[in-house]
mmCIF file with all atom_site columns, N, CA and C in Angstrom:
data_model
loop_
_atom_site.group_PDB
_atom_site.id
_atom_site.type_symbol
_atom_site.label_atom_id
_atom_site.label_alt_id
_atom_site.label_comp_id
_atom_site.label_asym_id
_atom_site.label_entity_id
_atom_site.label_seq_id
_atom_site.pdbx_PDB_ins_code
_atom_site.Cartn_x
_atom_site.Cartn_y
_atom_site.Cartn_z
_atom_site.occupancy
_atom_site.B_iso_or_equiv
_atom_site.pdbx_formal_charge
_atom_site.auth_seq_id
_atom_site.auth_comp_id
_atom_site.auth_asym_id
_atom_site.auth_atom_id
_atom_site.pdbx_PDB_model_num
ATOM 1   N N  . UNK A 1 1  ? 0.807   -1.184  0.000  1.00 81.00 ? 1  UNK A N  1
ATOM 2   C CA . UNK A 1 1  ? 0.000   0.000   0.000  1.00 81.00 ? 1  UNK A CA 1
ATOM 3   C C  . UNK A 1 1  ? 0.854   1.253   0.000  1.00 81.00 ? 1  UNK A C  1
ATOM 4   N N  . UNK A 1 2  ? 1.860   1.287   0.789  1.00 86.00 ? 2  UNK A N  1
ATOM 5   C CA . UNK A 1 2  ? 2.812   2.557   0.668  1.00 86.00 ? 2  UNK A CA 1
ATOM 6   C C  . UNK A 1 2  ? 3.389   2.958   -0.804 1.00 86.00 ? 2  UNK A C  1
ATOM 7   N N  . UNK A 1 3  ? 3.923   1.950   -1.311 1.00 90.00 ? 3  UNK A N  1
ATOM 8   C CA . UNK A 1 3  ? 4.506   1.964   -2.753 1.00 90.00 ? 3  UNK A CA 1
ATOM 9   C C  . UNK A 1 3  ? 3.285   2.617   -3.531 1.00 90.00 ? 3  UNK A C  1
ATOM 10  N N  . UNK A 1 4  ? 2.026   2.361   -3.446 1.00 87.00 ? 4  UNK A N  1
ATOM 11  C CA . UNK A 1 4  ? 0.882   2.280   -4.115 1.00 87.00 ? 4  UNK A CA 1
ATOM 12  C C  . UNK A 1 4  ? 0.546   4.331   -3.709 1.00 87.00 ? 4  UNK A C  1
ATOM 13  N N  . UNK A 1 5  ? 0.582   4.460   -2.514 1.00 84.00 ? 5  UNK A N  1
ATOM 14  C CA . UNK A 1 5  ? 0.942   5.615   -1.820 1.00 84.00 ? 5  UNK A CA 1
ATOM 15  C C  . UNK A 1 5  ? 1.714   6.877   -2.372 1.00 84.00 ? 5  UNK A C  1
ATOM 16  N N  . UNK A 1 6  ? 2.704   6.297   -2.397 1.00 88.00 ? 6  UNK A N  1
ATOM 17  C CA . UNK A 1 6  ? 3.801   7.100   -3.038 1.00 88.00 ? 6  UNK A CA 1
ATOM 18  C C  . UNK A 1 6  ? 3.885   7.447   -4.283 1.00 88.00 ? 6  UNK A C  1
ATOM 19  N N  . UNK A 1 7  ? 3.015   6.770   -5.155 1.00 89.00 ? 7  UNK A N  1
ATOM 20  C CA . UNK A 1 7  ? 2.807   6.977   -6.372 1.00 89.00 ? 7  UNK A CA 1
ATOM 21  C C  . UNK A 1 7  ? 1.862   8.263   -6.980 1.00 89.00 ? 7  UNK A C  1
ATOM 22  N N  . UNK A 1 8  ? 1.018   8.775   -5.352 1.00 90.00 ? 8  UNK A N  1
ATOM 23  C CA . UNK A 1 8  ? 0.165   9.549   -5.082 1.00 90.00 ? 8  UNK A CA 1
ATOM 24  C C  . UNK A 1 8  ? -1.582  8.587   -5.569 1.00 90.00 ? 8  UNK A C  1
ATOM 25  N N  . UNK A 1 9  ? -1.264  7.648   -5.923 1.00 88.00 ? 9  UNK A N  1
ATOM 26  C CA . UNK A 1 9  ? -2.506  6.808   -5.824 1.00 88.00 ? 9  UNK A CA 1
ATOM 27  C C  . UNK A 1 9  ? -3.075  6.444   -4.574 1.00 88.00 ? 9  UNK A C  1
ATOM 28  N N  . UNK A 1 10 ? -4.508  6.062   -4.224 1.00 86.00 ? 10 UNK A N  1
ATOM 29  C CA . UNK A 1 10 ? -5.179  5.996   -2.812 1.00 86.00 ? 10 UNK A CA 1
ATOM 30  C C  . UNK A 1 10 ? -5.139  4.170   -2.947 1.00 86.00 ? 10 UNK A C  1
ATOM 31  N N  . UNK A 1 11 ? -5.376  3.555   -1.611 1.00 87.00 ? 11 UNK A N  1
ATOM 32  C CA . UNK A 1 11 ? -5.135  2.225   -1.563 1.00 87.00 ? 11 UNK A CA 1
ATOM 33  C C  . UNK A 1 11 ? -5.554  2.192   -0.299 1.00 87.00 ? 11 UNK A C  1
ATOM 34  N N  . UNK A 1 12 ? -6.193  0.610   -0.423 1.00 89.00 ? 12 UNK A N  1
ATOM 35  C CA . UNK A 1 12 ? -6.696  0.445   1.348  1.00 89.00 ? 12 UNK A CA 1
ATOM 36  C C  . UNK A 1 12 ? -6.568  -1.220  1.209  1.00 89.00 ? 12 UNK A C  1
ATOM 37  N N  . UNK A 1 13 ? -5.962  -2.227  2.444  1.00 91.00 ? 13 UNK A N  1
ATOM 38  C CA . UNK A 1 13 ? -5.701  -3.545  2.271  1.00 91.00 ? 13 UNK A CA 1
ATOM 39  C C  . UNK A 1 13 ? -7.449  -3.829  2.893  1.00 91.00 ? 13 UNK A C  1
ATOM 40  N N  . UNK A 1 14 ? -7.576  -5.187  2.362  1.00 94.00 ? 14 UNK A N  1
ATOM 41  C CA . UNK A 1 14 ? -8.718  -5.867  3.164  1.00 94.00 ? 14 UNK A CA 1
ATOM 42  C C  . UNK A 1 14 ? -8.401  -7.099  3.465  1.00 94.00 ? 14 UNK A C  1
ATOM 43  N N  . UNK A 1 15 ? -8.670  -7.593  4.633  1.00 94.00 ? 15 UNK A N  1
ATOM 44  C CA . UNK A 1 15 ? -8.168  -9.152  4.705  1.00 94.00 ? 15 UNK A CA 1
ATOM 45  C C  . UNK A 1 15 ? -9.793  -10.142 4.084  1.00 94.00 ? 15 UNK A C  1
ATOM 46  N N  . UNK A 1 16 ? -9.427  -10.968 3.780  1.00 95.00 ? 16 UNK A N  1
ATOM 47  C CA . UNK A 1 16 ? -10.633 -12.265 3.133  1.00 95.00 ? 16 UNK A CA 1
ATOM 48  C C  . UNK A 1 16 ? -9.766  -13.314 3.131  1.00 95.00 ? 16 UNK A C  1
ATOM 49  N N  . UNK A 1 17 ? -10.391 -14.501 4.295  1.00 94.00 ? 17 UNK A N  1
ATOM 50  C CA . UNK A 1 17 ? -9.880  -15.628 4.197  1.00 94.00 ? 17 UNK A CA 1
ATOM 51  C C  . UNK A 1 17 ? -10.770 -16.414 3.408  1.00 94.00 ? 17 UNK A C  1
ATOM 52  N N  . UNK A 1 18 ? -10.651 -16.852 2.243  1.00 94.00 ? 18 UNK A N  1
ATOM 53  C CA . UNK A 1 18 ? -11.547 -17.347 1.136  1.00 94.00 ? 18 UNK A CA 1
ATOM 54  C C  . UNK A 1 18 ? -11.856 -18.980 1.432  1.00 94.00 ? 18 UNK A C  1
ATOM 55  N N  . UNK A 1 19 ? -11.318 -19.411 2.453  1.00 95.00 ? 19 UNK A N  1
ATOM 56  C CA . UNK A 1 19 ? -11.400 -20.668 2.752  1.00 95.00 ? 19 UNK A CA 1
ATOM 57  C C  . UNK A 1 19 ? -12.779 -20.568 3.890  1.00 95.00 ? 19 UNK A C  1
ATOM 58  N N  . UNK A 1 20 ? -13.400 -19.542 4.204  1.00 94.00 ? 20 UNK A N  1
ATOM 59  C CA . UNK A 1 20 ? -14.244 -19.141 5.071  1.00 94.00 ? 20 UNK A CA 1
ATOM 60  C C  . UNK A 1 20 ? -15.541 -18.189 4.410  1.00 94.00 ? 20 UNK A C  1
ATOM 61  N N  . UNK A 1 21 ? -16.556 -19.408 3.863  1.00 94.00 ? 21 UNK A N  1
ATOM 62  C CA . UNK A 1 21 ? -16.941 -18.286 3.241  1.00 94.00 ? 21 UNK A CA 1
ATOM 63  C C  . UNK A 1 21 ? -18.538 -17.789 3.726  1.00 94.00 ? 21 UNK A C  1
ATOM 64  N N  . UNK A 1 22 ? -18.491 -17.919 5.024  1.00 96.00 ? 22 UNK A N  1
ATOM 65  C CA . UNK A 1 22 ? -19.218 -17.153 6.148  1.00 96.00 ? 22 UNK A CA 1
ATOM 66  C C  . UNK A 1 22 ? -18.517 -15.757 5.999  1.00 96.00 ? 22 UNK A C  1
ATOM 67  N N  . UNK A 1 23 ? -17.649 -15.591 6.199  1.00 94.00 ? 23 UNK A N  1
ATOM 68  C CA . UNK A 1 23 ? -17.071 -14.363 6.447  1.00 94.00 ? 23 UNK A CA 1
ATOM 69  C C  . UNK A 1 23 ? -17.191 -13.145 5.063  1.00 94.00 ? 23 UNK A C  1
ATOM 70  N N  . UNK A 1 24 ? -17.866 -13.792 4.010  1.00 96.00 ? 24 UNK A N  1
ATOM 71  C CA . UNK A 1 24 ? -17.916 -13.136 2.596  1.00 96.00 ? 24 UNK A CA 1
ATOM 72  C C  . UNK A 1 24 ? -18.560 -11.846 2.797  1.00 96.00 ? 24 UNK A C  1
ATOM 73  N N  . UNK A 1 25 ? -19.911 -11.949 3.188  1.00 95.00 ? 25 UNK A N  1
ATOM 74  C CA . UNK A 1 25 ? -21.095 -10.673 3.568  1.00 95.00 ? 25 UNK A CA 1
ATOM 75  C C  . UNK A 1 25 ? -20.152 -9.970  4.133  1.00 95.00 ? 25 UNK A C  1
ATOM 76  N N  . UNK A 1 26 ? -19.326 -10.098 5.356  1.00 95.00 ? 26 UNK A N  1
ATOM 77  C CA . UNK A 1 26 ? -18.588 -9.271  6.388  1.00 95.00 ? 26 UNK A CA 1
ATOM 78  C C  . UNK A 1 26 ? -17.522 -8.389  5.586  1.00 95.00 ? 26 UNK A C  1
ATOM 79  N N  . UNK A 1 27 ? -17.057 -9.148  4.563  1.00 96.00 ? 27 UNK A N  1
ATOM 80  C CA . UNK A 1 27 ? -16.184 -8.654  3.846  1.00 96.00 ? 27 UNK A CA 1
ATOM 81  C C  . UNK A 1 27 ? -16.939 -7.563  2.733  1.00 96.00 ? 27 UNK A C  1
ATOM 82  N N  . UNK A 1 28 ? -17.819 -8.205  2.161  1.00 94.00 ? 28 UNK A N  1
ATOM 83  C CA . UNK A 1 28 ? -18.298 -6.862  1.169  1.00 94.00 ? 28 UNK A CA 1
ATOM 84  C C  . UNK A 1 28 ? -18.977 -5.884  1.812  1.00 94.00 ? 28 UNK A C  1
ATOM 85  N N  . UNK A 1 29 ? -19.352 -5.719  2.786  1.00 94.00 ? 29 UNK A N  1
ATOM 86  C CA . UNK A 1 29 ? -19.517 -4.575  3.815  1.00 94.00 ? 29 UNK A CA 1
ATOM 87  C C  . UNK A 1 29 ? -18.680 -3.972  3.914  1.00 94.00 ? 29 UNK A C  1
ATOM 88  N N  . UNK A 1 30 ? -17.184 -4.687  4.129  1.00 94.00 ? 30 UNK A N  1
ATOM 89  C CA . UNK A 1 30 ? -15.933 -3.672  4.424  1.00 94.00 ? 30 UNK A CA 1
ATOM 90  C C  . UNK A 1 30 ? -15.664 -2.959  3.007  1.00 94.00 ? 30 UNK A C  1
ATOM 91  N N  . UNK A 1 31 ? -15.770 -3.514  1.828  1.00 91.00 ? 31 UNK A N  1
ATOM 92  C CA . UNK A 1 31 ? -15.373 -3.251  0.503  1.00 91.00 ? 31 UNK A CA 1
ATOM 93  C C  . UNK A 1 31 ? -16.264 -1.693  0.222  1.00 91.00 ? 31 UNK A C  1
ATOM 94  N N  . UNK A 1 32 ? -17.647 -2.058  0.740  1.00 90.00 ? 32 UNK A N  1
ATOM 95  C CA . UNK A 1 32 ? -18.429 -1.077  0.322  1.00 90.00 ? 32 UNK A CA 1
ATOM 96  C C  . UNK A 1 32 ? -18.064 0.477   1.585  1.00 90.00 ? 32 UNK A C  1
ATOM 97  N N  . UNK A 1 33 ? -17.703 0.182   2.678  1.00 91.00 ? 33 UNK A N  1
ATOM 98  C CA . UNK A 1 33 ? -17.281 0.758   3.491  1.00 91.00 ? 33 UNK A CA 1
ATOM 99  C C  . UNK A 1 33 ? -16.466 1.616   3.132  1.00 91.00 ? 33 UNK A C  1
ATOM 100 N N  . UNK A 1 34 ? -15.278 0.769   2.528  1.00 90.00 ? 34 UNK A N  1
ATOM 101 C CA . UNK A 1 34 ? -13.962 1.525   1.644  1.00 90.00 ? 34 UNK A CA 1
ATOM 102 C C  . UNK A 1 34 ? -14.602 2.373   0.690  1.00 90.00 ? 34 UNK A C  1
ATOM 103 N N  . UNK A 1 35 ? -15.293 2.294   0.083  1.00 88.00 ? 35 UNK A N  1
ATOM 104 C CA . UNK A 1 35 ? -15.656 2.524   -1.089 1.00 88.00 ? 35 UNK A CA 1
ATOM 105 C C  . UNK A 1 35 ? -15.554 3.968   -0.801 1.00 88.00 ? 35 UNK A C  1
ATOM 106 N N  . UNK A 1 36 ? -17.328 3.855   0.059  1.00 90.00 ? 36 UNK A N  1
ATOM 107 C CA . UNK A 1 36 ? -17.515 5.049   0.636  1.00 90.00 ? 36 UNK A CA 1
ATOM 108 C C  . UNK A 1 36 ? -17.066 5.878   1.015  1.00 90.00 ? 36 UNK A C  1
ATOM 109 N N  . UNK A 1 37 ? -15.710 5.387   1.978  1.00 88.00 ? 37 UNK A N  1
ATOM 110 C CA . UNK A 1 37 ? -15.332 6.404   2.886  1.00 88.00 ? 37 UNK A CA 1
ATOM 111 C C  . UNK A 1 37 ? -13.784 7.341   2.073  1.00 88.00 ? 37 UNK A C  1
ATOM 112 N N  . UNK A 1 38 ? -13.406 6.218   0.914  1.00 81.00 ? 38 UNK A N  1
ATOM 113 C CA . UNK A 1 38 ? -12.090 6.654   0.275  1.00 81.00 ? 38 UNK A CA 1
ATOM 114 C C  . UNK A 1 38 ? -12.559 7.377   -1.005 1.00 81.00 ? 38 UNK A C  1
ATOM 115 N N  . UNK A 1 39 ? -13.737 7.019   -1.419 1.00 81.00 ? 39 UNK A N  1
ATOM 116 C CA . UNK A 1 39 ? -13.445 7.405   -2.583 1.00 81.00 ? 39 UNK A CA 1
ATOM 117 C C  . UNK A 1 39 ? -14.681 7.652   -3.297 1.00 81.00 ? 39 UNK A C  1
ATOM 118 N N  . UNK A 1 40 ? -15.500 7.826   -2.656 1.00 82.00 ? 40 UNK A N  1
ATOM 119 C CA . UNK A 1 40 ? -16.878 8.668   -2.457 1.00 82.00 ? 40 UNK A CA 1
ATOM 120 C C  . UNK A 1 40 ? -17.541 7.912   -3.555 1.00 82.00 ? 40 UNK A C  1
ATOM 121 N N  . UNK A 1 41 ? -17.539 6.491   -3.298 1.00 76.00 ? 41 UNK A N  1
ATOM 122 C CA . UNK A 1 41 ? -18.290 5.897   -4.021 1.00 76.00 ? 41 UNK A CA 1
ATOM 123 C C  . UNK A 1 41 ? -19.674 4.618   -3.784 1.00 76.00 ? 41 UNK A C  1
ATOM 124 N N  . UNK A 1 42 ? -20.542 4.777   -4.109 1.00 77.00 ? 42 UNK A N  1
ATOM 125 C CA . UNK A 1 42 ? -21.793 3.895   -3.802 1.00 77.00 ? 42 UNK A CA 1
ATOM 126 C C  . UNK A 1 42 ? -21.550 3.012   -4.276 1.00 77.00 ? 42 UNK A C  1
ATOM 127 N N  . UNK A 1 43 ? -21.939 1.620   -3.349 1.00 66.00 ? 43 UNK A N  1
ATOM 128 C CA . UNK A 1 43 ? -22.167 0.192   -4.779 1.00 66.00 ? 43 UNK A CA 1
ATOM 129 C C  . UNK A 1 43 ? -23.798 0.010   -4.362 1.00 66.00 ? 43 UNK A C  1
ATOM 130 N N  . UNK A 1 44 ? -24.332 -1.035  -5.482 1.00 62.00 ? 44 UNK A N  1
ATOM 131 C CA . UNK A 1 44 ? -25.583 -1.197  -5.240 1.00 62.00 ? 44 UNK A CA 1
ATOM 132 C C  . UNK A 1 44 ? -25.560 -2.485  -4.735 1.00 62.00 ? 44 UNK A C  1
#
């Protein structure tokens, strides 16, 4: 992410253990979260 940073590009990590895929919903919440909060964007 820093490299990604430095480039003056925006970047945010998310963890997803894909072997768990209970945890999927939890994760596209965070995605849409990001979305929102970095880069002023809606998903549907």
């Amino acid at each position: 992410m820093k490299e990604i940073e430095a480039l003056g590009a925006r970047a945010v990590a998310l963890a997803l253990d894909v072997g768990e895929s209970s945890h999927f919903d939890a994760f596209v919440e965070q995605v849409r979260q990001q979305l929102q909060q970095h880069w002023q964007r809606h998903s549907e």
